[in-house]
mmCIF file of C-alpha atoms and ligand atoms in Angstrom:
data_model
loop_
_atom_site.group_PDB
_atom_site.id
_atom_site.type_symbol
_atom_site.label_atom_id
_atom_site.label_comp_id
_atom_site.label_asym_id
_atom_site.label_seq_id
_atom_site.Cartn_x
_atom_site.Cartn_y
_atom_site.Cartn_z
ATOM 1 C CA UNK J 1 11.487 1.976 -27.642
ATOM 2 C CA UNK J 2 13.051 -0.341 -24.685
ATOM 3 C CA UNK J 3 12.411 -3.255 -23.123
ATOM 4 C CA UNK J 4 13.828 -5.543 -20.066
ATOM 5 C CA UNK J 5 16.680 -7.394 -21.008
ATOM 6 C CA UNK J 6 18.074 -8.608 -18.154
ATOM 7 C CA UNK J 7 16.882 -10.044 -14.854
ATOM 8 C CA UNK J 8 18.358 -11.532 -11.649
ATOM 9 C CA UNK J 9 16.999 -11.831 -7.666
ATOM 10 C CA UNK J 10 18.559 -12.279 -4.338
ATOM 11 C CA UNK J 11 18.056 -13.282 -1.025
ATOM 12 C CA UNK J 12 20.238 -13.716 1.979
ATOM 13 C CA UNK J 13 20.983 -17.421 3.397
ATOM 14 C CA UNK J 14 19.064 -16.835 6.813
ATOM 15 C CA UNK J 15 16.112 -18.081 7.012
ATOM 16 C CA UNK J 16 14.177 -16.458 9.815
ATOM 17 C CA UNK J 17 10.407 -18.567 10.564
ATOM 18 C CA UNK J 18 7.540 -17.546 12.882
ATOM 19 C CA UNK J 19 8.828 -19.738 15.676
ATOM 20 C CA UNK J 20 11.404 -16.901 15.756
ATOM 21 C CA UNK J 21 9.519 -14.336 16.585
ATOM 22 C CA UNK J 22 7.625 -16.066 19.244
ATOM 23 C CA UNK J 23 10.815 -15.860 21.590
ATOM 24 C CA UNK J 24 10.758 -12.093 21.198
ATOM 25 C CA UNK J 25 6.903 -11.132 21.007
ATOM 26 C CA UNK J 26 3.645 -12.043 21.630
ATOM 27 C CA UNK J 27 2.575 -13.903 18.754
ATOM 28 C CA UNK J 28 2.644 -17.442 17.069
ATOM 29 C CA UNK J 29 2.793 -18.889 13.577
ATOM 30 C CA UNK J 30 -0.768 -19.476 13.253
ATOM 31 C CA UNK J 31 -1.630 -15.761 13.662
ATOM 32 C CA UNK J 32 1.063 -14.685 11.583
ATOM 33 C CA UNK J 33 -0.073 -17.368 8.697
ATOM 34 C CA UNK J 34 -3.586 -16.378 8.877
ATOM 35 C CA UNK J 35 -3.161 -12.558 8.815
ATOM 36 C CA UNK J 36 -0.056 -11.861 6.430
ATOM 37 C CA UNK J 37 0.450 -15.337 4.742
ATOM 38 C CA UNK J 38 4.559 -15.308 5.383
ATOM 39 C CA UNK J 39 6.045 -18.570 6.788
ATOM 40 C CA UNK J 40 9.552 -17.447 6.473
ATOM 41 C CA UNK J 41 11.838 -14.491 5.601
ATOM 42 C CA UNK J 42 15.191 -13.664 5.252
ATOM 43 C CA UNK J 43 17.523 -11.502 7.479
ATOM 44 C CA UNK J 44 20.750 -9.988 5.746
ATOM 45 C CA UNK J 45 24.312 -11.145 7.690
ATOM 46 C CA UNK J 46 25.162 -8.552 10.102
ATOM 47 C CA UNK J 47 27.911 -7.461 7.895
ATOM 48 C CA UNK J 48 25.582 -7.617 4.489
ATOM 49 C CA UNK J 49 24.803 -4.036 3.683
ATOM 50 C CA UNK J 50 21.891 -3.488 0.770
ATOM 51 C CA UNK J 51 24.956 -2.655 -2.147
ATOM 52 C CA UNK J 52 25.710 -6.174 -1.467
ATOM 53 C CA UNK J 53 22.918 -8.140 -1.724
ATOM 54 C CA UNK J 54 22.450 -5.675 -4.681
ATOM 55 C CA UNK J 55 25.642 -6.996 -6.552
ATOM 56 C CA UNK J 56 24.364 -10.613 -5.907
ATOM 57 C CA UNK J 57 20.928 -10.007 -8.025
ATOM 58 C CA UNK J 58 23.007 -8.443 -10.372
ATOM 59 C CA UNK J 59 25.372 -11.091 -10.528
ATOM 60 C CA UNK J 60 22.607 -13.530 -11.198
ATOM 61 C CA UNK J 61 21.093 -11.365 -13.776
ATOM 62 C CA UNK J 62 24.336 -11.405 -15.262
ATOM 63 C CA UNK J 63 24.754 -15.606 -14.832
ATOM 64 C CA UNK J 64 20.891 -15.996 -16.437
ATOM 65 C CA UNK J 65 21.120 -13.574 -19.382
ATOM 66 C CA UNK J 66 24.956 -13.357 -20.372
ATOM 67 C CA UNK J 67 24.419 -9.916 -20.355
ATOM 68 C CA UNK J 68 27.887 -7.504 -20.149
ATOM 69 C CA UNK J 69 27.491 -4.857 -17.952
ATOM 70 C CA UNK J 70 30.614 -2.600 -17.685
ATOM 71 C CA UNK J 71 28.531 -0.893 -20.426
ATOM 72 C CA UNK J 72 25.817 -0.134 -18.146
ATOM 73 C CA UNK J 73 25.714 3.687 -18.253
ATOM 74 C CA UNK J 74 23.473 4.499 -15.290
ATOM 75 C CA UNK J 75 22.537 2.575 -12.250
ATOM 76 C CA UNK J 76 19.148 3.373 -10.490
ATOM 77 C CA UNK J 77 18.435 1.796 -6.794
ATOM 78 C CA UNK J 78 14.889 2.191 -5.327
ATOM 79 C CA UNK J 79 15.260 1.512 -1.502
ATOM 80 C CA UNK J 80 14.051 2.454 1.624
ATOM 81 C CA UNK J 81 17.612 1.029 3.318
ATOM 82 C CA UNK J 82 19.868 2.377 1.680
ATOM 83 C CA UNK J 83 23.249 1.564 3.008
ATOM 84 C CA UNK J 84 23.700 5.030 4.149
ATOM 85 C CA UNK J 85 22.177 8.417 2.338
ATOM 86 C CA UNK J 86 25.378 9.712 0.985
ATOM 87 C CA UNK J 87 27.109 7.954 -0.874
ATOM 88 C CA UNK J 88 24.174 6.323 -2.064
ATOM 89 C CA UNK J 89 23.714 2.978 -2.806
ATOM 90 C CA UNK J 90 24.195 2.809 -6.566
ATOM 91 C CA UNK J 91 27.596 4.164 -6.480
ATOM 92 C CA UNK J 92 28.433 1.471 -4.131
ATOM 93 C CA UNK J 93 27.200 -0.907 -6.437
ATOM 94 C CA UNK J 94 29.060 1.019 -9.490
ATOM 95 C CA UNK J 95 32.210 0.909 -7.374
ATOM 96 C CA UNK J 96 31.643 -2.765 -6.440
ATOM 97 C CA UNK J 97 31.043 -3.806 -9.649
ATOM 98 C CA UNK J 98 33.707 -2.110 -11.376
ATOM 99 C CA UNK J 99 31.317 -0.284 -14.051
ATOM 100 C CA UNK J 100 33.373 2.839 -15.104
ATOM 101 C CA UNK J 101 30.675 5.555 -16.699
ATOM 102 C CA UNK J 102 27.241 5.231 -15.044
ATOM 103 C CA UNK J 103 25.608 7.776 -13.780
ATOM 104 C CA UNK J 104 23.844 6.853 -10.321
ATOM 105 C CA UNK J 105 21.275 7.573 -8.029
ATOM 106 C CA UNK J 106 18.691 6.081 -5.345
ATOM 107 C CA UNK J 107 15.243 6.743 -5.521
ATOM 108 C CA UNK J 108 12.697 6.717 -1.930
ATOM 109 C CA UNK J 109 9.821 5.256 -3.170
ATOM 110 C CA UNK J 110 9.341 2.295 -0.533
ATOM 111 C CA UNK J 111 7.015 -0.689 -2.093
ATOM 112 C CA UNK J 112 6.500 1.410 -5.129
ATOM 113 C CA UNK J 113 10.606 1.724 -6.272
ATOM 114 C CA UNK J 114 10.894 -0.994 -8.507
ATOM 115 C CA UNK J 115 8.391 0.234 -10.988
ATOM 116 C CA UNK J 116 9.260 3.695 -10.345
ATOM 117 C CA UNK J 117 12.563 2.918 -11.646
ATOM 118 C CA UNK J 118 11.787 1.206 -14.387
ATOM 119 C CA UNK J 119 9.937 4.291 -15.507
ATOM 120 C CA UNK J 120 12.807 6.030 -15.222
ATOM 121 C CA UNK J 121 14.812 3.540 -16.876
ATOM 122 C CA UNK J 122 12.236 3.726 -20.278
ATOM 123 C CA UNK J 123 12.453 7.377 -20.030
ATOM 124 C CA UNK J 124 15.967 7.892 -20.176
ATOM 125 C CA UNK J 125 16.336 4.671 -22.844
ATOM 126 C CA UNK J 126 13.446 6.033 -24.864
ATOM 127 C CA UNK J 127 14.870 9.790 -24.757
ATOM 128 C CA UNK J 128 17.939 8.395 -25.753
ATOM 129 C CA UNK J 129 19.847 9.902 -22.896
ATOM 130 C CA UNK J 130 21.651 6.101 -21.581
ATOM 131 C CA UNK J 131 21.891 3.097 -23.435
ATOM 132 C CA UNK J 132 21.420 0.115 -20.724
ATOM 133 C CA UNK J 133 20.179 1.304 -17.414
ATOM 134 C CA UNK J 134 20.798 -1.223 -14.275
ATOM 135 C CA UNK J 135 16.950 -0.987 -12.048
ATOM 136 C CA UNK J 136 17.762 -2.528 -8.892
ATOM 137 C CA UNK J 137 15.200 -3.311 -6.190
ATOM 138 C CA UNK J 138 17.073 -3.911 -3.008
ATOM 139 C CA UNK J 139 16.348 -4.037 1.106
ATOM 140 C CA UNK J 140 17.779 -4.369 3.925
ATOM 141 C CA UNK J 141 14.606 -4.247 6.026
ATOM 142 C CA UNK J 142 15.977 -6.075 9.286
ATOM 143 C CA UNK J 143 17.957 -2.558 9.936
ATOM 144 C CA UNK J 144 14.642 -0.426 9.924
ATOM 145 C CA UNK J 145 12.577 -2.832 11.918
ATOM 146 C CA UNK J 146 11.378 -2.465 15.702
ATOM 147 C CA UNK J 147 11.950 -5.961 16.647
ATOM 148 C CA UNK J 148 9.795 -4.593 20.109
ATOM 149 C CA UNK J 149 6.589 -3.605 17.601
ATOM 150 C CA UNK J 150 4.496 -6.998 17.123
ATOM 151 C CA UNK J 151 2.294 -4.859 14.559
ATOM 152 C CA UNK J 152 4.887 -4.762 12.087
ATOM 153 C CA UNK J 153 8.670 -6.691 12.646
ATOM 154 C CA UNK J 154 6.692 -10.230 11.582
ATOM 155 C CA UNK J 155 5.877 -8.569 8.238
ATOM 156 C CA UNK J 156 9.480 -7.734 6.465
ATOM 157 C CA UNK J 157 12.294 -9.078 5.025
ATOM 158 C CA UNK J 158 15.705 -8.646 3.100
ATOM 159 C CA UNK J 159 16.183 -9.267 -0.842
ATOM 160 C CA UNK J 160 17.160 -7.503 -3.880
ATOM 161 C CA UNK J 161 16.436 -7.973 -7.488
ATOM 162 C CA UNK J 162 17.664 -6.231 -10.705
ATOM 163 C CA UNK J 163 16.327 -5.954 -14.316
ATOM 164 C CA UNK J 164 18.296 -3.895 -17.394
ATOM 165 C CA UNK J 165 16.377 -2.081 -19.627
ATOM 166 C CA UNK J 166 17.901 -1.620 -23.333
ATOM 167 C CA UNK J 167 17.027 0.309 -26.623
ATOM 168 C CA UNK J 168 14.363 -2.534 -28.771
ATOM 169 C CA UNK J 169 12.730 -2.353 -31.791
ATOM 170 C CA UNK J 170 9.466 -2.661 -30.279
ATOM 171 C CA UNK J 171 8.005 -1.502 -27.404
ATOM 172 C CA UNK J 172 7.776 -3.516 -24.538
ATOM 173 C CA UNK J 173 6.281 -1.351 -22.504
ATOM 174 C CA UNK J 174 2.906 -0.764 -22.971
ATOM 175 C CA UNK J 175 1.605 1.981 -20.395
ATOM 176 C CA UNK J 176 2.363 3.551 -16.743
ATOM 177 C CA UNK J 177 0.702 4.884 -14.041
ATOM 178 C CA UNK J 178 1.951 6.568 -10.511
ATOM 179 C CA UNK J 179 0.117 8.640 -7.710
ATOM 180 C CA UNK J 180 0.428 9.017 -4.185
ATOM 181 C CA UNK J 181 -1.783 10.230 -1.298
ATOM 182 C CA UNK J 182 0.760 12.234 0.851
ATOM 183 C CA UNK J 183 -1.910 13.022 3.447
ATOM 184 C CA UNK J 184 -1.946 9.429 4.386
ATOM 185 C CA UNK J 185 2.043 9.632 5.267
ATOM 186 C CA UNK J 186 1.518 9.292 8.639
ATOM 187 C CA UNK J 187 -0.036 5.755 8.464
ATOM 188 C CA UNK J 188 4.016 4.270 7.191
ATOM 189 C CA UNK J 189 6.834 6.153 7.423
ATOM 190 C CA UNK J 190 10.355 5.874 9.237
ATOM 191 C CA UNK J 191 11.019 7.792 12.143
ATOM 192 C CA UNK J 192 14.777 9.767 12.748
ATOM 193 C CA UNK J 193 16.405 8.746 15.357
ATOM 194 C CA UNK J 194 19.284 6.475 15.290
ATOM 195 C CA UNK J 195 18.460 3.588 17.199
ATOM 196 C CA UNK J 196 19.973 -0.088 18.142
ATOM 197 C CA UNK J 197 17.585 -2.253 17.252
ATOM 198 C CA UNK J 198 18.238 -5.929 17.883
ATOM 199 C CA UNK J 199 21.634 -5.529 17.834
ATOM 200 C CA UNK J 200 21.644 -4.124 15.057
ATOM 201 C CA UNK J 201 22.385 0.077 14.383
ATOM 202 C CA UNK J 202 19.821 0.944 12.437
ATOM 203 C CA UNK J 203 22.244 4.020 10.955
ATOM 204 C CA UNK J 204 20.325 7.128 10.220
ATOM 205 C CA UNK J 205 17.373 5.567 9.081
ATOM 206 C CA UNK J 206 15.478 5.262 12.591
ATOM 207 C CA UNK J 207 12.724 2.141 12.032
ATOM 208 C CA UNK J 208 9.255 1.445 10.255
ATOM 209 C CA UNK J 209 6.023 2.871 12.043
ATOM 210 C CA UNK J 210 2.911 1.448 10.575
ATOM 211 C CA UNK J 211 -0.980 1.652 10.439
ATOM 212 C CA UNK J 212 -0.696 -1.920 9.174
ATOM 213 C CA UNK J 213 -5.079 -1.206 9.059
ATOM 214 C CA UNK J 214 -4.989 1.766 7.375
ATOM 215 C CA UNK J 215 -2.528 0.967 4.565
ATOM 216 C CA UNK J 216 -4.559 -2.704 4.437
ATOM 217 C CA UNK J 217 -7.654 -0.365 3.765
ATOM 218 C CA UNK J 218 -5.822 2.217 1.375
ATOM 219 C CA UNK J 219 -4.346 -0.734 -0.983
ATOM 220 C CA UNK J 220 -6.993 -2.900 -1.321
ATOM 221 C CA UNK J 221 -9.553 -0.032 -1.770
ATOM 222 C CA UNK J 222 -6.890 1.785 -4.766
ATOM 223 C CA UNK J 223 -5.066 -1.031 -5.928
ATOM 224 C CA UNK J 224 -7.812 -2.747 -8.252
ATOM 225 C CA UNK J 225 -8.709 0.759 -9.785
ATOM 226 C CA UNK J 226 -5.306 1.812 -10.667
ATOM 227 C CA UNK J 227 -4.753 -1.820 -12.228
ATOM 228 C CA UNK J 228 -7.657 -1.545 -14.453
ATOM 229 C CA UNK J 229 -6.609 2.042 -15.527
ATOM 230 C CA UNK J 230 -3.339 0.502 -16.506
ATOM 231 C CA UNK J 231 -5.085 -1.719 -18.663
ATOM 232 C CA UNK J 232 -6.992 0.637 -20.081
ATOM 233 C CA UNK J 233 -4.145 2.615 -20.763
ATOM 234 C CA UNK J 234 -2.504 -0.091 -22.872
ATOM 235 C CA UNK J 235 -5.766 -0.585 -25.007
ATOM 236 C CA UNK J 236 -5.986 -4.155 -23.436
ATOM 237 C CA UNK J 237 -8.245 -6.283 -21.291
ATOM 238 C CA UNK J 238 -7.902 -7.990 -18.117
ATOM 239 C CA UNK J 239 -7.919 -11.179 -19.400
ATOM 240 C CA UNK J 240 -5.263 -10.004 -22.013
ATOM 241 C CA UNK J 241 -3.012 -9.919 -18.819
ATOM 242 C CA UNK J 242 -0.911 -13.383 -18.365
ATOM 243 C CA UNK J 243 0.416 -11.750 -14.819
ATOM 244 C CA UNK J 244 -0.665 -9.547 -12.530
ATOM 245 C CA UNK J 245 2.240 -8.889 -9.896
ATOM 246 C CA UNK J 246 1.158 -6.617 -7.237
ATOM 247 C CA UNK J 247 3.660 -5.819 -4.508
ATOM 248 C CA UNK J 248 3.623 -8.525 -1.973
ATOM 249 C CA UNK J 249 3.054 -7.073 1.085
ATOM 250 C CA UNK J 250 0.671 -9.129 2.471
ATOM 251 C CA UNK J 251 -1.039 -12.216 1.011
ATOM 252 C CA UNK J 252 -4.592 -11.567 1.764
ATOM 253 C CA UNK J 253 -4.153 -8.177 0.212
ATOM 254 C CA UNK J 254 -2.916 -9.428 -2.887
ATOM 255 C CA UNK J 255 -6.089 -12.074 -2.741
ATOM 256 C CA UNK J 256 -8.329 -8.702 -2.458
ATOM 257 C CA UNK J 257 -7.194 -7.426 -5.487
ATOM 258 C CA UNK J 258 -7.680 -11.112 -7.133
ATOM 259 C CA UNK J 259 -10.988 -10.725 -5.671
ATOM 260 C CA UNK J 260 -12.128 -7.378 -6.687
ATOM 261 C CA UNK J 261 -11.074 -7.402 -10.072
ATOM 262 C CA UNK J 262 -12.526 -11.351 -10.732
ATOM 263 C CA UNK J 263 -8.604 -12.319 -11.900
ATOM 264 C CA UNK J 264 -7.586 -15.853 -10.415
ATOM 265 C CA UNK J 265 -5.144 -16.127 -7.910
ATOM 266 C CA UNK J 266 -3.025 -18.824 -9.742
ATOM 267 C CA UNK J 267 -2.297 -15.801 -12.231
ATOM 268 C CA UNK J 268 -1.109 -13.396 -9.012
ATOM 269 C CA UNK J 269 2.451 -14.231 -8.216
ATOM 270 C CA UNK J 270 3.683 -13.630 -4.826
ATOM 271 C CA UNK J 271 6.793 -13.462 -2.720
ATOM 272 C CA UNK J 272 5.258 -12.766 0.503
ATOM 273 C CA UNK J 273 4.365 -15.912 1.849
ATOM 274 C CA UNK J 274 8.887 -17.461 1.747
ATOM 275 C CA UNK J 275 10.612 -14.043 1.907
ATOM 276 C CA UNK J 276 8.253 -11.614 4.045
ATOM 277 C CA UNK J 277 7.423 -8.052 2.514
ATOM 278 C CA UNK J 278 10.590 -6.914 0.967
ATOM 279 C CA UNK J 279 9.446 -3.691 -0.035
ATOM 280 C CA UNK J 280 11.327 -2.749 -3.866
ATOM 281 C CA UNK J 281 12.120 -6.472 -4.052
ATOM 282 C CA UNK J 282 9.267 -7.973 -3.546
ATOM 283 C CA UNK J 283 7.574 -7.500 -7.078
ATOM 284 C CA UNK J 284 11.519 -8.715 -8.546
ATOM 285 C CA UNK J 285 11.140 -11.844 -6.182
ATOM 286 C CA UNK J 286 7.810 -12.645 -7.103
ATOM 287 C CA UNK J 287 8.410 -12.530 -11.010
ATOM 288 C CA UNK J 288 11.928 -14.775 -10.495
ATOM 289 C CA UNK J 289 9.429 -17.396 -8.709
ATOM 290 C CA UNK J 290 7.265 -17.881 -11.939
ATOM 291 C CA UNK J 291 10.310 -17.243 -14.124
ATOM 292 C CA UNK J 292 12.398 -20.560 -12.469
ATOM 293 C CA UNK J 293 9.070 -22.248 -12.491
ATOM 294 C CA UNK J 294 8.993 -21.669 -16.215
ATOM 295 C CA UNK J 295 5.502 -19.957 -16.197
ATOM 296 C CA UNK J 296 6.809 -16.164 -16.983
ATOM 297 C CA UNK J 297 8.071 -16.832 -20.815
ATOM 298 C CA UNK J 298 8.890 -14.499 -23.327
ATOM 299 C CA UNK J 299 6.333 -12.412 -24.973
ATOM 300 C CA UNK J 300 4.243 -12.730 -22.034
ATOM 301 C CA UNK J 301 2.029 -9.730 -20.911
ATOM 302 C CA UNK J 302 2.754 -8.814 -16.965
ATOM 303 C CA UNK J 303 1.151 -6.065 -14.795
ATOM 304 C CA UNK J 304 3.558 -4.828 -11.740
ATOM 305 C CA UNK J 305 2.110 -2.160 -9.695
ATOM 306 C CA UNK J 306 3.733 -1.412 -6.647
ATOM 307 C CA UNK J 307 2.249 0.347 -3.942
ATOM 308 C CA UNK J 308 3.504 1.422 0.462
ATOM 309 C CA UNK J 309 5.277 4.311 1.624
ATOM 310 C CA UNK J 310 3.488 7.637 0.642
ATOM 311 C CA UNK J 311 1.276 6.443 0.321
ATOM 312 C CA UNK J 312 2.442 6.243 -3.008
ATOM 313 C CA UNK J 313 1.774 3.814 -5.840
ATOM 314 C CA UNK J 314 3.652 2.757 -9.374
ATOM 315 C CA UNK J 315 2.281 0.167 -11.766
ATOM 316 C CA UNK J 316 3.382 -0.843 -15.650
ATOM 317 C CA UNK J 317 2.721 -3.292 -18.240
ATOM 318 C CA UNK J 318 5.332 -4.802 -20.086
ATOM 319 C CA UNK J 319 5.835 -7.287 -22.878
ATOM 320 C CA UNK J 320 7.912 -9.922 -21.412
HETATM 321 N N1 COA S 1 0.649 -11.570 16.876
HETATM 322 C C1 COA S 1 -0.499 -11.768 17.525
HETATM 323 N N2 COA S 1 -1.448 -10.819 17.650
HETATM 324 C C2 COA S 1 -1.199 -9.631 17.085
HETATM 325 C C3 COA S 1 -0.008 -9.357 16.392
HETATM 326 C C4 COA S 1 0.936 -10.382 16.305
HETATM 327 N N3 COA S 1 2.117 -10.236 15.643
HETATM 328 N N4 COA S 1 -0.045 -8.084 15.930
HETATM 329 C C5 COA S 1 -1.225 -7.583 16.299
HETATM 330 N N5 COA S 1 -1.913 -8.506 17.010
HETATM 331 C C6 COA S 1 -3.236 -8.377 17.599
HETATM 332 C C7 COA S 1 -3.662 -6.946 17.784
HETATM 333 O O1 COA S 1 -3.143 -6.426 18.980
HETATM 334 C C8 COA S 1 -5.165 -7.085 17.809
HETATM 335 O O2 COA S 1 -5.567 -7.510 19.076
HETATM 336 P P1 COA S 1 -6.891 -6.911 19.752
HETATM 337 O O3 COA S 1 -8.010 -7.292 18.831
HETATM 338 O O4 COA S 1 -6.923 -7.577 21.074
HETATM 339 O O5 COA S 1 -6.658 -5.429 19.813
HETATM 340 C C9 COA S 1 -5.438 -8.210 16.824
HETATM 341 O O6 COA S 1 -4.201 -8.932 16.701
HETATM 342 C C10 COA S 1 -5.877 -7.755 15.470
HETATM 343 O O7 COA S 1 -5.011 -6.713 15.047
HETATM 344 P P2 COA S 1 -5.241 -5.964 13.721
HETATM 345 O O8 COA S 1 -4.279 -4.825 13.617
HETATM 346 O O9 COA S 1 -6.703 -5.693 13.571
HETATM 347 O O10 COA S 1 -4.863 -7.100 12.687
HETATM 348 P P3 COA S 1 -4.990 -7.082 11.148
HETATM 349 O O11 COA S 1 -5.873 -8.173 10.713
HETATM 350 O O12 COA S 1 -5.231 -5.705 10.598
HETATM 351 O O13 COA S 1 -3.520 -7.519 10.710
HETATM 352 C C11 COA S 1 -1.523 -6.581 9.777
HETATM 353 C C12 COA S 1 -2.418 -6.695 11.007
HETATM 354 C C13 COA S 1 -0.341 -5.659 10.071
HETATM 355 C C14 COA S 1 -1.015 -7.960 9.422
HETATM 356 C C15 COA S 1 -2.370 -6.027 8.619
HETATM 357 O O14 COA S 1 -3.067 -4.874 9.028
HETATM 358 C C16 COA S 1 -1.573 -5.709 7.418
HETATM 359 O O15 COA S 1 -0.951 -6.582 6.823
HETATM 360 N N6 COA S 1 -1.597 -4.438 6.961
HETATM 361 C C17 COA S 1 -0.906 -4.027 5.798
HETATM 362 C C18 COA S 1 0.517 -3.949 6.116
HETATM 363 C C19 COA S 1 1.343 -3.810 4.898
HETATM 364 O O16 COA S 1 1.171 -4.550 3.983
HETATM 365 N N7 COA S 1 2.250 -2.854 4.928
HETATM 366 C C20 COA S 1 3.133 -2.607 3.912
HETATM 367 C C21 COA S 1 2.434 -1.970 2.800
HETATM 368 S S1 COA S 1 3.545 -1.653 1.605
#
């Protein structure tokens, strides 16, 4: 049996607003507010790689919880920016954070990684293969984004978040789901080429192509159904749920899935609208929000089903 122990968020210092982007593109903040919700984002330094604004979640979860982590025995980061593909990420962070024996890898899930790795993280603590297993979230979206594409480069953001997951006497998590509909890959999904992209090399990664229509249609039209099977799965109700936290791509999807499944808004919490989408952070970011605001306490039941690149999708319910 396992359960989170441990949580911490990040974001980087800039704060980039819709003014911004109507220098470079046709656009203004009043589109951009209706549509997506954001008012602001944040853009990693040009020297901040996503191992580093990993460390700083960690080093919050660390300055929130008291938790030790040299002990941490295997280190999981879900990213779609991964500093570069090899080494990966997570044995940057192992290196940068001086943890000695964890076993590491990166996971390509897009908006879906942070709850794919924290299905990981219960299967290898409830198999009793690791002990305390490090789930980091973490982005570094301004590298992958076509600053030229007015579609898409007002949507995203940079952030990271982390959460440990440790042997309990009860379960705290209380049922999973995960799917994806690969013929629908072409509709998000980055391209190859190695390209300067506002200054910025993008590495290998190349930058984010969207069908921002198609993957609106896709999530709002999935999204409610796999949430209810989740709670179905548990043996609970709807209003048994104290959170739902859907991945914040876009605030009028999120008020969709409030809509569909009759579940107020006040109990969605979002990211979207200060830091952008932020892809694996953005369910991490949302959750810290409520968390600060003293609204996520313990014992608390939260739904977190992330959903993007794929299209793939990820959802859990834990006991807080
Ligand atoms: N500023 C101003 N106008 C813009 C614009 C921008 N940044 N981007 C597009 N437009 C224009 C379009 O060209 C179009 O003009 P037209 O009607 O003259 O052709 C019009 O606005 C409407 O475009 P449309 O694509 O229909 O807008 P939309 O309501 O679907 O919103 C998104 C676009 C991208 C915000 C929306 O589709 C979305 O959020 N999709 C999901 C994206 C997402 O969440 N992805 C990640 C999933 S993990």
């Amino acid at each position: 049996m396992s359960k989170i122990t441990g949580f911490g968020t990040y974001a980087p210092e800039k704060i980039v607003d819709n003014q911004y982007f109507e220098e470079l593109i046709d656009t203004n903040d009043e589109w951009i507010v209706t549509r997506t919700g954001i008012k602001t984002r944040r853009m990693a330094a040009a020297d901040q790689l996503t191992s580093d604004m990993s460390v700083k979640a960690v080093e919050e979860l660390v300055s929130r919880s008291g938790k030790d982590i040299k002990d941490v025995d295997f280190i999981v980061v879900c990213t779609t920016s991964p500093d570069q593909t090899m080494p990966n990420t997570a044995s940057r962070v192992q290196d940068k954070m001086g943890i000695e024996n964890a076993g590491c890898i990166d996971i390509y899930a897009a908006c879906a990684g942070f709850v794919y790795g924290l299905q990981i993280a219960h299967g290898y603590v409830n198999s009793g293969i690791y002990k305390k297993v490090l789930v980091i979230g973490a982005e570094a979206l301004s590298r992958i984004t076509d600053y030229a594409d007015r579609t898409s480069c007002i949507l995203f953001g940079d952030g990271a978040g982390a959460a440990i997951v440790e042997p309990s006497e009860e379960e705290h998590f209380l049922s999973f789901n995960s799917g994806t509909d690969g013929d629908l890959g072409h509709d998000l999904y980055l391209t190859r080429e190695n390209t300067i992209i506002n200054g910025l090399d993008s590495r290998p990664n190349g930058k984010i192509i969207q069908n921002g229509k198609a993957v609106f249609k896709w999530a709002v039209r999935s999204i409610p159904i796999k949430v209810r099977e989740l709670v179905a799965k548990a043996g609970l109700e709807l209003e048994d749920i104290d959170f739902i936290v859907p991945h914040s791509a876009n605030l009028r999807i999120l008020e969709s899935i409030s809509k569909d499944l009759n579940y107020p808004m006040s109990k969605v919490p979002e990211s979207v609208s200060d830091f952008g989408n932020t892809s694996s952070a953005s369910i991490p970011l949302a959750i810290s929000k409520e968390i600060r605001n003293g609204n996520i306490k313990s014992g608390m039941t939260v739904l977190m089903i992330g959903f993007g690149g794929g299209l793939t999708f990820a959802g859990t319910i834990v006991k807080w």
